[in-house]
Amino acid sequence: MAAVEEGSHDVNSILSSSGRDFLIRNNGDKVEIQGLKGKKVGLYFSGSWCGPCRGFTPDLVEVYNECASKGDFEIIFISRDKDDEAFNAYFSKMPWLAIPFSDSETRDSLRNLFKVRGIPYFVIIDENGKVVTENGTMIVREYGADAYPFTLEKISELKEEEEKARQNQSLTSVLTSRSRDFVVSNDGKKIPVSELEGKIVGLYFFLSASGSCVDFQPQLVEFYEKLKAQGESFEVVAIPLDKDEDSFKQAFGTMPWLSLPFKDKSCQKLARYFELSTLPTLVIIGSDGKTLHRNVAETVEQHGVLAYPFSPEKFKEIEEIEKANMEAQTLETILVKGELDFVIGKDGTKILVSDLVGKHILIYFSAHWCPPCRAFLPKLIETYQNIKAKDDAFELIFVSSDRDQAAFDSYFAEMPWLALPFGDERRNSLSRIFKVSGIPTLVAIGPSGKTITTDARDLVMAHGADAYPFTEERLKEIEKKYDEMAKAWPEKLKHPLHEEHELVLTRRGAYICDGCSEEGVIWSFFCEKCNFDLHPKCALGEGNEKEGKDDSKEVESHKEGWVCEGGACRKA
């Protein structure tokens, strides 16, 4: 967002209007604006229709309640709601002041003055009317009330404290606070952190609503109980990120380990301290109180107790095991699990995995709720049919992330290939083997059962059936063919779709053609200044430019715990 111009503001004049020299509380009381003189003021631009605003407001309430007692701080709500009813309902949850909803002129004036381009937006002004920060939203999320009075100097001081804490880290410095020296068990007992000193401790960052956490927790329970049974000096402490206490209690009730208390301030501090970027995360603190590893969740999923105690030697041992597994991989080692030795056809018939051995196999991770998956499906069907027409020793297996049987059945009905049954436990192991972090993902397996590539989706988008069998050798042949074609193309040209500059024939990676909105690869007629691409076929008039929306770019979140953007759906 654009920075607010340097200089001071007369708080009284920017908050008042002709005929109004007061602000209101949610009970209807009027408070004179003059009473803000000498106070720090936060201007909170927000709206009830905005999901991020609704998520941020409770955090801001907590900060306000702690800071307002100092007597020199106030917050003013500037509503972006569409009607008085929505304003009143949302404002009823706020303990601070507001510009009356009826004064739309002042609300719009403030929005323009501070160049508000998105909400929630929190500007903090000091007692002299000078803007301290326009990044109040980020500061409150990261530091809470500890950031008061929200100056750059205070933020720098907090960052220096964090760096010192890293250098002198101990289990006590990580898990205790000024007001708490204990963690809790799910039966309500307080366990002194001092009792955990000398142990290897896993800090389990979780959100009970996260599907990834729900999938991971049974594996962590098994891991934990096996180590306990072996008498290992190991403990797990949950770091809950829930905002709803009932959800936390329900989730914590199923955990055999300890936890920080619900909504303890240390939870967000630790998320920042360990630079949390994904859930679940399992940070390992060594017996000396130092961080051994910032996230072993995936390692625990794949290797269980074999990974303990997470030393460099153990990780080297695991690396060797993974290398050996890759070299020994066959179709049956990845697709057969106990009695689950089959996939299913369109009529539900079981096809033995052994009958597929020796074929080229594509494994397709997808779901109907995922817009990029639905956008990719027609291209994949066309590619599948073209490959099958020339090589019957080829098959594709759908691995579903759909939410229920009905969604799976509906989506699978559109496909001409095979599938794992809905809810099949092999989905998780396949996702781990191929490190699937987003969908759609297309993995190519060769006749020997070894992995050719996990990026077959890009190859299908760029080359269709021509990419088959997706090997390095085949890609080199394609590149050579394109290079030969490029010899006949002009080095530069002008095009009606981009009259501003000449387009230069450029060797590119994958790109989206600005003419037909389809993916291109290797060669483009490109304007570097404008980042404008045209397929050679579009630039040379061999194809029809078309306008339209690329569904694979649609930003949507159709399943809890996933975010869909940039052509893929990934675990949030």
mmCIF file of C-alpha atoms in Angstrom, residues 176-513:
data_model
loop_
_atom_site.group_PDB
_atom_site.id
_atom_site.type_symbol
_atom_site.label_atom_id
_atom_site.label_comp_id
_atom_site.label_asym_id
_atom_site.label_seq_id
_atom_site.Cartn_x
_atom_site.Cartn_y
_atom_site.Cartn_z
ATOM 1 C CA THR A 176 7.884 -19.704 29.577
ATOM 2 C CA SER A 177 6.739 -16.089 29.861
ATOM 3 C CA ARG A 178 6.823 -13.440 32.561
ATOM 4 C CA SER A 179 3.488 -14.686 33.916
ATOM 5 C CA ARG A 180 3.724 -18.446 33.203
ATOM 6 C CA ASP A 181 6.362 -21.097 33.930
ATOM 7 C CA PHE A 182 4.265 -24.156 33.110
ATOM 8 C CA VAL A 183 2.559 -26.071 30.324
ATOM 9 C CA VAL A 184 -0.721 -27.956 30.705
ATOM 10 C CA SER A 185 -1.982 -31.509 30.224
ATOM 11 C CA ASN A 186 -5.414 -32.266 28.759
ATOM 12 C CA ASP A 187 -6.748 -33.090 32.239
ATOM 13 C CA GLY A 188 -5.952 -29.551 33.401
ATOM 14 C CA LYS A 189 -2.742 -30.203 35.348
ATOM 15 C CA LYS A 190 0.042 -27.617 35.290
ATOM 16 C CA ILE A 191 3.436 -29.134 34.488
ATOM 17 C CA PRO A 192 6.478 -26.954 35.303
ATOM 18 C CA VAL A 193 8.628 -26.357 32.224
ATOM 19 C CA SER A 194 11.643 -27.122 34.420
ATOM 20 C CA GLU A 195 10.533 -30.789 34.422
ATOM 21 C CA LEU A 196 11.105 -30.908 30.651
ATOM 22 C CA GLU A 197 14.694 -29.607 30.813
ATOM 23 C CA GLY A 198 17.179 -32.119 29.410
ATOM 24 C CA LYS A 199 14.573 -33.800 27.188
ATOM 25 C CA ILE A 200 14.201 -33.650 23.414
ATOM 26 C CA VAL A 201 10.986 -31.657 22.911
ATOM 27 C CA GLY A 202 8.801 -31.353 19.832
ATOM 28 C CA LEU A 203 6.805 -28.133 19.489
ATOM 29 C CA TYR A 204 3.665 -29.065 17.564
ATOM 30 C CA PHE A 205 2.096 -26.024 15.863
ATOM 31 C CA PHE A 206 -1.449 -26.939 14.903
ATOM 32 C CA LEU A 207 -4.860 -25.585 13.959
ATOM 33 C CA SER A 208 -7.733 -27.940 14.716
ATOM 34 C CA ALA A 209 -9.616 -26.921 11.545
ATOM 35 C CA SER A 210 -6.632 -27.723 9.305
ATOM 36 C CA GLY A 211 -7.152 -30.889 7.295
ATOM 37 C CA SER A 212 -3.383 -31.361 7.117
ATOM 38 C CA CYS A 213 -3.160 -31.325 10.915
ATOM 39 C CA VAL A 214 -6.078 -33.749 11.201
ATOM 40 C CA ASP A 215 -4.298 -36.142 8.793
ATOM 41 C CA PHE A 216 -0.943 -35.798 10.563
ATOM 42 C CA GLN A 217 -2.019 -36.124 14.195
ATOM 43 C CA PRO A 218 -2.670 -39.922 14.270
ATOM 44 C CA GLN A 219 0.839 -40.479 12.891
ATOM 45 C CA LEU A 220 2.305 -38.145 15.522
ATOM 46 C CA VAL A 221 0.369 -39.984 18.266
ATOM 47 C CA GLU A 222 1.774 -43.322 17.052
ATOM 48 C CA PHE A 223 5.288 -41.838 16.900
ATOM 49 C CA TYR A 224 4.956 -40.330 20.394
ATOM 50 C CA GLU A 225 3.583 -43.474 22.034
ATOM 51 C CA LYS A 226 6.261 -45.702 20.490
ATOM 52 C CA LEU A 227 9.034 -43.460 21.824
ATOM 53 C CA LYS A 228 7.386 -43.354 25.260
ATOM 54 C CA ALA A 229 7.119 -47.160 25.269
ATOM 55 C CA GLN A 230 10.832 -47.359 24.448
ATOM 56 C CA GLY A 231 11.584 -45.136 27.440
ATOM 57 C CA GLU A 232 12.981 -42.273 25.361
ATOM 58 C CA SER A 233 13.417 -38.888 27.034
ATOM 59 C CA PHE A 234 11.043 -37.152 24.639
ATOM 60 C CA GLU A 235 8.022 -34.876 24.968
ATOM 61 C CA VAL A 236 5.672 -32.968 22.700
ATOM 62 C CA VAL A 237 4.204 -29.563 23.570
ATOM 63 C CA ALA A 238 1.321 -28.394 21.406
ATOM 64 C CA ILE A 239 1.323 -24.748 20.273
ATOM 65 C CA PRO A 240 -2.368 -24.113 19.487
ATOM 66 C CA LEU A 241 -3.265 -21.477 16.913
ATOM 67 C CA ASP A 242 -7.041 -21.871 17.343
ATOM 68 C CA LYS A 243 -9.230 -18.864 18.018
ATOM 69 C CA ASP A 244 -12.182 -20.946 19.234
ATOM 70 C CA GLU A 245 -11.710 -22.507 22.680
ATOM 71 C CA ASP A 246 -14.187 -25.352 22.138
ATOM 72 C CA SER A 247 -12.315 -26.420 18.992
ATOM 73 C CA PHE A 248 -9.039 -26.343 20.911
ATOM 74 C CA LYS A 249 -10.430 -28.365 23.811
ATOM 75 C CA GLN A 250 -11.897 -30.978 21.485
ATOM 76 C CA ALA A 251 -8.602 -31.356 19.607
ATOM 77 C CA PHE A 252 -6.408 -31.275 22.729
ATOM 78 C CA GLY A 253 -8.581 -33.929 24.354
ATOM 79 C CA THR A 254 -7.324 -36.447 21.780
ATOM 80 C CA MET A 255 -3.627 -35.616 22.351
ATOM 81 C CA PRO A 256 -1.526 -37.618 24.829
ATOM 82 C CA TRP A 257 1.052 -34.820 25.210
ATOM 83 C CA LEU A 258 1.228 -31.347 26.768
ATOM 84 C CA SER A 259 0.271 -27.906 25.474
ATOM 85 C CA LEU A 260 0.613 -24.198 25.991
ATOM 86 C CA PRO A 261 -2.662 -22.803 27.388
ATOM 87 C CA PHE A 262 -5.327 -21.738 24.898
ATOM 88 C CA LYS A 263 -4.649 -18.261 23.412
ATOM 89 C CA ASP A 264 -1.436 -17.902 25.411
ATOM 90 C CA LYS A 265 0.487 -14.940 23.993
ATOM 91 C CA SER A 266 3.538 -17.143 23.509
ATOM 92 C CA CYS A 267 1.741 -19.084 20.745
ATOM 93 C CA GLN A 268 1.926 -16.232 18.236
ATOM 94 C CA LYS A 269 5.381 -15.214 19.467
ATOM 95 C CA LEU A 270 6.692 -18.721 18.853
ATOM 96 C CA ALA A 271 5.062 -18.850 15.408
ATOM 97 C CA ARG A 272 7.033 -15.720 14.542
ATOM 98 C CA TYR A 273 10.201 -16.847 16.360
ATOM 99 C CA PHE A 274 10.357 -20.115 14.389
ATOM 100 C CA GLU A 275 9.212 -18.391 11.160
ATOM 101 C CA LEU A 276 6.173 -20.646 10.844
ATOM 102 C CA SER A 277 5.224 -21.062 7.186
ATOM 103 C CA THR A 278 3.094 -24.211 7.038
ATOM 104 C CA LEU A 279 0.891 -26.499 9.107
ATOM 105 C CA PRO A 280 1.474 -28.918 10.638
ATOM 106 C CA THR A 281 4.924 -27.927 11.877
ATOM 107 C CA LEU A 282 6.913 -29.951 14.403
ATOM 108 C CA VAL A 283 9.958 -28.037 15.679
ATOM 109 C CA ILE A 284 12.553 -30.137 17.508
ATOM 110 C CA ILE A 285 14.366 -28.667 20.520
ATOM 111 C CA GLY A 286 17.419 -30.675 21.570
ATOM 112 C CA SER A 287 18.277 -31.753 25.125
ATOM 113 C CA ASP A 288 20.501 -28.650 25.377
ATOM 114 C CA GLY A 289 17.564 -26.337 24.607
ATOM 115 C CA LYS A 290 18.829 -25.435 21.114
ATOM 116 C CA THR A 291 16.800 -25.887 17.925
ATOM 117 C CA LEU A 292 17.690 -29.144 16.172
ATOM 118 C CA HIS A 293 15.232 -28.815 13.292
ATOM 119 C CA ARG A 294 12.555 -26.281 12.298
ATOM 120 C CA ASN A 295 10.059 -28.813 10.927
ATOM 121 C CA VAL A 296 10.212 -32.624 10.977
ATOM 122 C CA ALA A 297 6.487 -33.227 10.332
ATOM 123 C CA GLU A 298 7.112 -34.670 6.875
ATOM 124 C CA THR A 299 10.013 -36.779 8.197
ATOM 125 C CA VAL A 300 7.810 -38.227 10.942
ATOM 126 C CA GLU A 301 5.119 -39.000 8.349
ATOM 127 C CA GLN A 302 7.560 -40.829 6.110
ATOM 128 C CA HIS A 303 9.926 -42.511 8.559
ATOM 129 C CA GLY A 304 8.300 -42.564 12.013
ATOM 130 C CA VAL A 305 10.575 -43.473 14.957
ATOM 131 C CA LEU A 306 13.433 -44.251 12.584
ATOM 132 C CA ALA A 307 14.012 -40.475 12.411
ATOM 133 C CA TYR A 308 14.554 -40.101 16.178
ATOM 134 C CA PRO A 309 16.504 -38.304 17.665
ATOM 135 C CA PHE A 310 16.628 -36.065 14.555
ATOM 136 C CA SER A 311 20.404 -35.711 14.598
ATOM 137 C CA PRO A 312 22.416 -34.868 11.451
ATOM 138 C CA GLU A 313 23.578 -38.491 11.428
ATOM 139 C CA LYS A 314 19.964 -39.696 11.445
ATOM 140 C CA PHE A 315 19.028 -37.432 8.555
ATOM 141 C CA LYS A 316 22.028 -38.689 6.586
ATOM 142 C CA GLU A 317 20.905 -42.259 7.299
ATOM 143 C CA ILE A 318 17.361 -41.389 6.135
ATOM 144 C CA GLU A 319 18.744 -39.780 2.976
ATOM 145 C CA GLU A 320 20.544 -43.029 2.160
ATOM 146 C CA ILE A 321 17.362 -45.027 2.807
ATOM 147 C CA GLU A 322 15.338 -42.739 0.519
ATOM 148 C CA LYS A 323 17.973 -43.053 -2.189
ATOM 149 C CA ALA A 324 17.902 -46.850 -1.878
ATOM 150 C CA ASN A 325 14.080 -46.834 -1.957
ATOM 151 C CA MET A 326 14.097 -44.784 -5.149
ATOM 152 C CA GLU A 327 16.542 -47.165 -6.780
ATOM 153 C CA ALA A 328 14.454 -50.176 -5.700
ATOM 154 C CA GLN A 329 11.096 -48.568 -6.555
ATOM 155 C CA THR A 330 8.642 -50.613 -8.591
ATOM 156 C CA LEU A 331 5.008 -50.052 -9.400
ATOM 157 C CA GLU A 332 4.073 -52.632 -6.786
ATOM 158 C CA THR A 333 6.179 -51.073 -4.008
ATOM 159 C CA ILE A 334 4.328 -47.785 -4.390
ATOM 160 C CA LEU A 335 0.821 -49.062 -5.231
ATOM 161 C CA VAL A 336 0.443 -52.257 -3.179
ATOM 162 C CA LYS A 337 -0.214 -52.029 0.549
ATOM 163 C CA GLY A 338 -1.253 -55.272 2.220
ATOM 164 C CA GLU A 339 -4.501 -56.447 0.666
ATOM 165 C CA LEU A 340 -4.829 -53.214 -1.286
ATOM 166 C CA ASP A 341 -3.296 -54.559 -4.486
ATOM 167 C CA PHE A 342 -5.740 -53.159 -7.035
ATOM 168 C CA VAL A 343 -7.147 -50.042 -8.658
ATOM 169 C CA ILE A 344 -10.668 -49.637 -10.037
ATOM 170 C CA GLY A 345 -12.117 -49.150 -13.501
ATOM 171 C CA LYS A 346 -15.154 -47.175 -14.635
ATOM 172 C CA ASP A 347 -17.634 -49.882 -13.636
ATOM 173 C CA GLY A 348 -15.972 -50.463 -10.265
ATOM 174 C CA THR A 349 -14.150 -53.588 -11.410
ATOM 175 C CA LYS A 350 -10.844 -54.263 -9.682
ATOM 176 C CA ILE A 351 -7.704 -54.219 -11.831
ATOM 177 C CA LEU A 352 -4.701 -55.813 -10.152
ATOM 178 C CA VAL A 353 -1.612 -53.629 -9.912
ATOM 179 C CA SER A 354 0.363 -56.640 -11.171
ATOM 180 C CA ASP A 355 -1.521 -56.348 -14.477
ATOM 181 C CA LEU A 356 -0.136 -52.819 -14.927
ATOM 182 C CA VAL A 357 3.511 -53.754 -14.342
ATOM 183 C CA GLY A 358 5.670 -52.954 -17.385
ATOM 184 C CA LYS A 359 3.428 -50.127 -18.594
ATOM 185 C CA HIS A 360 3.982 -46.378 -18.632
ATOM 186 C CA ILE A 361 1.812 -44.994 -15.812
ATOM 187 C CA LEU A 362 0.634 -41.488 -14.999
ATOM 188 C CA ILE A 363 -0.579 -40.884 -11.435
ATOM 189 C CA TYR A 364 -2.977 -37.945 -11.306
ATOM 190 C CA PHE A 365 -3.564 -36.159 -7.958
ATOM 191 C CA SER A 366 -6.700 -34.046 -8.330
ATOM 192 C CA ALA A 367 -10.115 -33.090 -6.914
ATOM 193 C CA HIS A 368 -13.386 -31.755 -8.284
ATOM 194 C CA TRP A 369 -13.463 -28.830 -5.818
ATOM 195 C CA CYS A 370 -10.117 -27.556 -7.251
ATOM 196 C CA PRO A 371 -10.635 -25.033 -10.131
ATOM 197 C CA PRO A 372 -7.164 -25.559 -11.670
ATOM 198 C CA CYS A 373 -7.832 -29.326 -11.688
ATOM 199 C CA ARG A 374 -11.106 -28.876 -13.562
ATOM 200 C CA ALA A 375 -9.381 -26.532 -16.027
ATOM 201 C CA PHE A 376 -6.608 -29.072 -16.671
ATOM 202 C CA LEU A 377 -8.869 -32.111 -17.081
ATOM 203 C CA PRO A 378 -9.945 -31.579 -20.749
ATOM 204 C CA LYS A 379 -6.317 -31.220 -21.833
ATOM 205 C CA LEU A 380 -5.359 -34.352 -19.893
ATOM 206 C CA ILE A 381 -8.233 -36.375 -21.404
ATOM 207 C CA GLU A 382 -7.190 -35.340 -24.911
ATOM 208 C CA THR A 383 -3.559 -36.246 -24.147
ATOM 209 C CA TYR A 384 -4.543 -39.599 -22.608
ATOM 210 C CA GLN A 385 -6.648 -40.591 -25.595
ATOM 211 C CA ASN A 386 -3.934 -39.602 -28.078
ATOM 212 C CA ILE A 387 -1.291 -41.587 -26.196
ATOM 213 C CA LYS A 388 -3.564 -44.640 -25.839
ATOM 214 C CA ALA A 389 -4.216 -44.552 -29.592
ATOM 215 C CA LYS A 390 -0.535 -45.114 -30.295
ATOM 216 C CA ASP A 391 0.561 -47.148 -27.241
ATOM 217 C CA ASP A 392 -1.720 -49.482 -25.290
ATOM 218 C CA ALA A 393 1.076 -50.113 -22.756
ATOM 219 C CA PHE A 394 0.036 -46.918 -21.012
ATOM 220 C CA GLU A 395 -2.426 -46.117 -18.218
ATOM 221 C CA LEU A 396 -3.426 -43.296 -15.896
ATOM 222 C CA ILE A 397 -4.556 -43.612 -12.266
ATOM 223 C CA PHE A 398 -6.635 -40.900 -10.552
ATOM 224 C CA VAL A 399 -5.819 -40.247 -6.866
ATOM 225 C CA SER A 400 -8.661 -38.201 -5.397
ATOM 226 C CA SER A 401 -8.603 -35.440 -2.782
ATOM 227 C CA ASP A 402 -12.388 -35.057 -2.988
ATOM 228 C CA ARG A 403 -14.352 -34.508 0.197
ATOM 229 C CA ASP A 404 -16.923 -37.302 -0.189
ATOM 230 C CA GLN A 405 -17.887 -40.336 -2.245
ATOM 231 C CA ALA A 406 -20.491 -38.433 -4.258
ATOM 232 C CA ALA A 407 -17.962 -35.800 -5.361
ATOM 233 C CA PHE A 408 -15.469 -38.535 -6.256
ATOM 234 C CA ASP A 409 -18.064 -40.473 -8.263
ATOM 235 C CA SER A 410 -19.171 -37.367 -10.142
ATOM 236 C CA TYR A 411 -15.608 -36.340 -11.021
ATOM 237 C CA PHE A 412 -14.405 -39.851 -11.879
ATOM 238 C CA ALA A 413 -17.382 -40.240 -14.228
ATOM 239 C CA GLU A 414 -15.789 -37.575 -16.472
ATOM 240 C CA MET A 415 -12.532 -39.536 -16.750
ATOM 241 C CA PRO A 416 -11.683 -42.385 -19.162
ATOM 242 C CA TRP A 417 -8.977 -43.979 -16.957
ATOM 243 C CA LEU A 418 -8.493 -45.885 -13.661
ATOM 244 C CA ALA A 419 -8.515 -44.703 -10.040
ATOM 245 C CA LEU A 420 -7.720 -45.566 -6.470
ATOM 246 C CA PRO A 421 -10.998 -46.126 -4.596
ATOM 247 C CA PHE A 422 -12.272 -43.066 -2.702
ATOM 248 C CA GLY A 423 -10.726 -42.737 0.765
ATOM 249 C CA ASP A 424 -8.010 -45.293 -0.034
ATOM 250 C CA GLU A 425 -5.189 -45.090 2.523
ATOM 251 C CA ARG A 426 -2.597 -45.346 -0.251
ATOM 252 C CA ARG A 427 -3.317 -41.723 -1.180
ATOM 253 C CA ASN A 428 -1.331 -40.452 1.824
ATOM 254 C CA SER A 429 1.664 -42.686 1.166
ATOM 255 C CA LEU A 430 1.710 -41.717 -2.527
ATOM 256 C CA SER A 431 1.531 -38.032 -1.580
ATOM 257 C CA ARG A 432 4.520 -38.514 0.724
ATOM 258 C CA ILE A 433 6.555 -40.503 -1.800
ATOM 259 C CA PHE A 434 6.098 -37.869 -4.504
ATOM 260 C CA LYS A 435 6.079 -34.895 -2.080
ATOM 261 C CA VAL A 436 2.742 -33.623 -3.391
ATOM 262 C CA SER A 437 2.157 -30.139 -1.970
ATOM 263 C CA GLY A 438 -0.507 -28.991 -4.418
ATOM 264 C CA ILE A 439 -2.962 -30.193 -7.031
ATOM 265 C CA PRO A 440 -3.236 -30.905 -9.873
ATOM 266 C CA THR A 441 -0.027 -32.953 -9.802
ATOM 267 C CA LEU A 442 0.838 -35.484 -12.503
ATOM 268 C CA VAL A 443 3.596 -38.049 -11.878
ATOM 269 C CA ALA A 444 5.073 -40.150 -14.688
ATOM 270 C CA ILE A 445 6.244 -43.697 -13.882
ATOM 271 C CA GLY A 446 8.274 -45.688 -16.404
ATOM 272 C CA PRO A 447 7.884 -49.390 -17.322
ATOM 273 C CA SER A 448 10.470 -50.315 -14.647
ATOM 274 C CA GLY A 449 8.309 -48.686 -11.963
ATOM 275 C CA LYS A 450 10.779 -45.876 -11.340
ATOM 276 C CA THR A 451 9.762 -42.221 -11.339
ATOM 277 C CA ILE A 452 10.449 -40.359 -14.581
ATOM 278 C CA THR A 453 9.147 -36.945 -13.446
ATOM 279 C CA THR A 454 6.782 -35.376 -10.940
ATOM 280 C CA ASP A 455 6.240 -32.402 -13.290
ATOM 281 C CA ALA A 456 4.335 -34.206 -16.042
ATOM 282 C CA ARG A 457 1.466 -31.722 -15.725
ATOM 283 C CA ASP A 458 3.649 -28.928 -17.114
ATOM 284 C CA LEU A 459 4.780 -31.178 -19.952
ATOM 285 C CA VAL A 460 1.207 -32.100 -20.858
ATOM 286 C CA MET A 461 0.151 -28.445 -20.793
ATOM 287 C CA ALA A 462 3.060 -27.465 -23.025
ATOM 288 C CA HIS A 463 3.257 -30.415 -25.442
ATOM 289 C CA GLY A 464 0.235 -32.697 -24.942
ATOM 290 C CA ALA A 465 0.768 -36.270 -26.148
ATOM 291 C CA ASP A 466 3.923 -35.177 -27.937
ATOM 292 C CA ALA A 467 5.699 -35.182 -24.542
ATOM 293 C CA TYR A 468 5.151 -38.932 -24.105
ATOM 294 C CA PRO A 469 6.924 -40.835 -22.543
ATOM 295 C CA PHE A 470 8.015 -37.730 -20.583
ATOM 296 C CA THR A 471 11.719 -38.686 -20.455
ATOM 297 C CA GLU A 472 14.693 -36.309 -20.653
ATOM 298 C CA GLU A 473 15.529 -37.805 -24.033
ATOM 299 C CA ARG A 474 12.069 -37.014 -25.376
ATOM 300 C CA LEU A 475 12.233 -33.440 -24.073
ATOM 301 C CA LYS A 476 15.570 -32.925 -25.801
ATOM 302 C CA GLU A 477 14.011 -34.172 -29.054
ATOM 303 C CA ILE A 478 11.149 -31.674 -28.637
ATOM 304 C CA GLU A 479 13.562 -28.822 -27.950
ATOM 305 C CA LYS A 480 15.587 -29.731 -31.027
ATOM 306 C CA LYS A 481 12.404 -29.731 -33.127
ATOM 307 C CA TYR A 482 11.416 -26.285 -31.809
ATOM 308 C CA ASP A 483 14.923 -24.966 -32.434
ATOM 309 C CA GLU A 484 14.712 -26.119 -36.063
ATOM 310 C CA MET A 485 11.308 -24.451 -36.442
ATOM 311 C CA ALA A 486 12.647 -21.233 -34.911
ATOM 312 C CA LYS A 487 15.218 -20.912 -37.700
ATOM 313 C CA ALA A 488 12.357 -20.078 -40.076
ATOM 314 C CA TRP A 489 10.814 -17.420 -37.797
ATOM 315 C CA PRO A 490 11.687 -13.699 -37.857
ATOM 316 C CA GLU A 491 13.925 -12.414 -35.065
ATOM 317 C CA LYS A 492 11.598 -9.439 -34.454
ATOM 318 C CA LEU A 493 8.094 -8.422 -35.445
ATOM 319 C CA LYS A 494 5.315 -5.929 -34.725
ATOM 320 C CA HIS A 495 1.887 -7.263 -33.780
ATOM 321 C CA PRO A 496 -1.553 -5.585 -33.475
ATOM 322 C CA LEU A 497 -1.999 -7.031 -29.985
ATOM 323 C CA HIS A 498 1.080 -5.153 -28.780
ATOM 324 C CA GLU A 499 1.684 -2.090 -30.916
ATOM 325 C CA GLU A 500 3.783 -0.283 -28.300
ATOM 326 C CA HIS A 501 7.016 -2.206 -28.908
ATOM 327 C CA GLU A 502 8.589 -4.778 -31.182
ATOM 328 C CA LEU A 503 8.321 -8.408 -30.055
ATOM 329 C CA VAL A 504 11.617 -10.287 -29.994
ATOM 330 C CA LEU A 505 11.905 -14.038 -30.586
ATOM 331 C CA THR A 506 13.116 -15.210 -27.181
ATOM 332 C CA ARG A 507 13.920 -18.562 -25.646
ATOM 333 C CA ARG A 508 11.622 -18.832 -22.594
ATOM 334 C CA GLY A 509 10.554 -21.276 -19.958
ATOM 335 C CA ALA A 510 6.846 -21.863 -19.438
ATOM 336 C CA TYR A 511 4.640 -18.798 -20.003
ATOM 337 C CA ILE A 512 1.024 -17.842 -20.657
ATOM 338 C CA CYS A 513 0.391 -16.438 -24.118
#
